[in-house]
């Protein structure tokens, strides 16, 4: 059997695995039947996911260790809310603003927040963040975690586009006019981090939050991290490259 045939078989198996999981977990969310207790670096949370997605990631551990008791944390690319809930669980006076643009994922994020009774600590913003305000095409991936404003990101590793939606986009510099500025900014947006930072230049210069950024390099053409680094360094940040994420702090 050729390498190409083996790759096609692996791709087919991955699609079946992701598709089966998403159907089963979607059924659990729709009926809100079982919310398992999950351990995270911030404390125990409940989620309708069927395994502990993201709950043990090193970036989440680093964010929880960094947060003070009453910090404001912006979770950009909140997905189903594991980071937002873990951070909120670590301090009753913390406030999290959770940004999630993917229409199918927003309802799952809401379900998890409601199950954890954290409406006073986690605010959900069903919009994307980018360099300019308006509406943009959003690609919903057959691998839901790859869904993105970037089509290439949504079709990595054998995934395909399941649907497209027109999604509202705001600039972070606009968002903070109506809410407290962030002490910590977490960004996990499937290859579009530079656009988020371009829309946050004033926030970075004025409020100087610590930035934690998930790095996406695999299966993408070109180097998406170069533009991200350029934005951060122009804003006066030092980039500390970890294994799969960057921790970025303002220069003294």
PDB file of N, CA, C and O in Angstrom, residues 4-20 23 142-143 157-159:
ATOM      1  N   UNK A   4       0.425   7.460   0.013  1.00  0.00           N
ATOM      2  CA  UNK A   4      -0.766   8.262  -0.262  1.00  0.00           C
ATOM      3  C   UNK A   4      -2.042   7.562   0.173  1.00  0.00           C
ATOM      4  O   UNK A   4      -2.952   8.190   0.728  1.00  0.00           O
ATOM      5  N   UNK A   5      -2.102   6.256  -0.070  1.00  0.00           N
ATOM      6  CA  UNK A   5      -3.286   5.496   0.343  1.00  0.00           C
ATOM      7  C   UNK A   5      -3.402   5.456   1.863  1.00  0.00           C
ATOM      8  O   UNK A   5      -4.500   5.570   2.419  1.00  0.00           O
ATOM      9  N   UNK A   6      -2.261   5.290   2.539  1.00  0.00           N
ATOM     10  CA  UNK A   6      -2.280   5.284   3.998  1.00  0.00           C
ATOM     11  C   UNK A   6      -2.754   6.634   4.544  1.00  0.00           C
ATOM     12  O   UNK A   6      -3.524   6.690   5.503  1.00  0.00           O
ATOM     13  N   UNK A   7      -2.283   7.721   3.921  1.00  0.00           N
ATOM     14  CA  UNK A   7      -2.717   9.049   4.362  1.00  0.00           C
ATOM     15  C   UNK A   7      -4.214   9.220   4.181  1.00  0.00           C
ATOM     16  O   UNK A   7      -4.887   9.810   5.031  1.00  0.00           O
ATOM     17  N   UNK A   8      -4.753   8.724   3.075  1.00  0.00           N
ATOM     18  CA  UNK A   8      -6.201   8.841   2.858  1.00  0.00           C
ATOM     19  C   UNK A   8      -6.980   8.046   3.889  1.00  0.00           C
ATOM     20  O   UNK A   8      -8.033   8.484   4.364  1.00  0.00           O
ATOM     21  N   UNK A   9      -6.470   6.888   4.267  1.00  0.00           N
ATOM     22  CA  UNK A   9      -7.142   6.076   5.285  1.00  0.00           C
ATOM     23  C   UNK A   9      -7.110   6.786   6.633  1.00  0.00           C
ATOM     24  O   UNK A   9      -8.118   6.846   7.354  1.00  0.00           O
ATOM     25  N   UNK A  10      -5.951   7.349   6.988  1.00  0.00           N
ATOM     26  CA  UNK A  10      -5.845   8.077   8.255  1.00  0.00           C
ATOM     27  C   UNK A  10      -6.810   9.259   8.273  1.00  0.00           C
ATOM     28  O   UNK A  10      -7.468   9.523   9.280  1.00  0.00           O
ATOM     29  N   UNK A  11      -6.874   9.985   7.163  1.00  0.00           N
ATOM     30  CA  UNK A  11      -7.785  11.126   7.089  1.00  0.00           C
ATOM     31  C   UNK A  11      -9.225  10.680   7.259  1.00  0.00           C
ATOM     32  O   UNK A  11     -10.009  11.305   7.993  1.00  0.00           O
ATOM     33  N   UNK A  12      -9.600   9.596   6.607  1.00  0.00           N
ATOM     34  CA  UNK A  12     -10.970   9.080   6.721  1.00  0.00           C
ATOM     35  C   UNK A  12     -11.286   8.681   8.161  1.00  0.00           C
ATOM     36  O   UNK A  12     -12.364   8.991   8.685  1.00  0.00           O
ATOM     37  N   UNK A  13     -10.340   8.024   8.826  1.00  0.00           N
ATOM     38  CA  UNK A  13     -10.558   7.612  10.210  1.00  0.00           C
ATOM     39  C   UNK A  13     -10.694   8.819  11.137  1.00  0.00           C
ATOM     40  O   UNK A  13     -11.529   8.834  12.047  1.00  0.00           O
ATOM     41  N   UNK A  14      -9.850   9.849  10.915  1.00  0.00           N
ATOM     42  CA  UNK A  14      -9.939  11.047  11.744  1.00  0.00           C
ATOM     43  C   UNK A  14     -11.285  11.736  11.563  1.00  0.00           C
ATOM     44  O   UNK A  14     -11.904  12.194  12.526  1.00  0.00           O
ATOM     45  N   UNK A  15     -11.750  11.815  10.318  1.00  0.00           N
ATOM     46  CA  UNK A  15     -13.052  12.427  10.076  1.00  0.00           C
ATOM     47  C   UNK A  15     -14.155  11.666  10.777  1.00  0.00           C
ATOM     48  O   UNK A  15     -15.073  12.264  11.362  1.00  0.00           O
ATOM     49  N   UNK A  16     -14.101  10.343  10.706  1.00  0.00           N
ATOM     50  CA  UNK A  16     -15.123   9.534  11.383  1.00  0.00           C
ATOM     51  C   UNK A  16     -15.067   9.746  12.892  1.00  0.00           C
ATOM     52  O   UNK A  16     -16.109   9.861  13.557  1.00  0.00           O
ATOM     53  N   UNK A  17     -13.847   9.808  13.443  1.00  0.00           N
ATOM     54  CA  UNK A  17     -13.706   9.970  14.888  1.00  0.00           C
ATOM     55  C   UNK A  17     -14.262  11.317  15.338  1.00  0.00           C
ATOM     56  O   UNK A  17     -15.040  11.386  16.286  1.00  0.00           O
ATOM     57  N   UNK A  18     -13.852  12.399  14.661  1.00  0.00           N
ATOM     58  CA  UNK A  18     -14.341  13.729  15.026  1.00  0.00           C
ATOM     59  C   UNK A  18     -15.846  13.823  14.820  1.00  0.00           C
ATOM     60  O   UNK A  18     -16.569  14.393  15.638  1.00  0.00           O
ATOM     61  N   UNK A  19     -16.326  13.286  13.700  1.00  0.00           N
ATOM     62  CA  UNK A  19     -17.752  13.372  13.411  1.00  0.00           C
ATOM     63  C   UNK A  19     -18.584  12.640  14.437  1.00  0.00           C
ATOM     64  O   UNK A  19     -19.619  13.145  14.892  1.00  0.00           O
ATOM     65  N   UNK A  20     -18.147  11.451  14.829  1.00  0.00           N
ATOM     66  CA  UNK A  20     -18.884  10.677  15.823  1.00  0.00           C
ATOM     67  C   UNK A  20     -18.895  11.386  17.169  1.00  0.00           C
ATOM     68  O   UNK A  20     -19.941  11.500  17.822  1.00  0.00           O
ATOM     69  N   UNK A  23     -21.245  14.452  17.120  1.00  0.00           N
ATOM     70  CA  UNK A  23     -22.673  14.089  17.152  1.00  0.00           C
ATOM     71  C   UNK A  23     -23.100  13.673  18.550  1.00  0.00           C
ATOM     72  O   UNK A  23     -24.157  14.088  19.050  1.00  0.00           O
ATOM     73  N   UNK A 142     -15.536  20.867   9.906  1.00  0.00           N
ATOM     74  CA  UNK A 142     -15.978  19.543  10.347  1.00  0.00           C
ATOM     75  C   UNK A 142     -15.193  19.082  11.569  1.00  0.00           C
ATOM     76  O   UNK A 142     -15.615  18.151  12.253  1.00  0.00           O
ATOM     77  N   UNK A 143     -14.040  19.705  11.835  1.00  0.00           N
ATOM     78  CA  UNK A 143     -13.358  19.556  13.114  1.00  0.00           C
ATOM     79  C   UNK A 143     -13.637  20.858  13.863  1.00  0.00           C
ATOM     80  O   UNK A 143     -12.948  21.861  13.650  1.00  0.00           O
ATOM     81  N   UNK A 157      -5.616  19.204   8.312  1.00  0.00           N
ATOM     82  CA  UNK A 157      -5.637  17.799   8.751  1.00  0.00           C
ATOM     83  C   UNK A 157      -6.843  17.019   8.215  1.00  0.00           C
ATOM     84  O   UNK A 157      -7.441  16.218   8.931  1.00  0.00           O
ATOM     85  N   UNK A 158      -7.200  17.296   6.983  1.00  0.00           N
ATOM     86  CA  UNK A 158      -8.289  16.547   6.370  1.00  0.00           C
ATOM     87  C   UNK A 158      -9.676  17.050   6.677  1.00  0.00           C
ATOM     88  O   UNK A 158     -10.657  16.468   6.214  1.00  0.00           O
ATOM     89  N   UNK A 159      -9.790  18.118   7.436  1.00  0.00           N
ATOM     90  CA  UNK A 159     -11.113  18.680   7.723  1.00  0.00           C
ATOM     91  C   UNK A 159     -11.641  19.398   6.488  1.00  0.00           C
ATOM     92  O   UNK A 159     -10.902  19.716   5.555  1.00  0.00           O
TER      93      UNK A 159
END
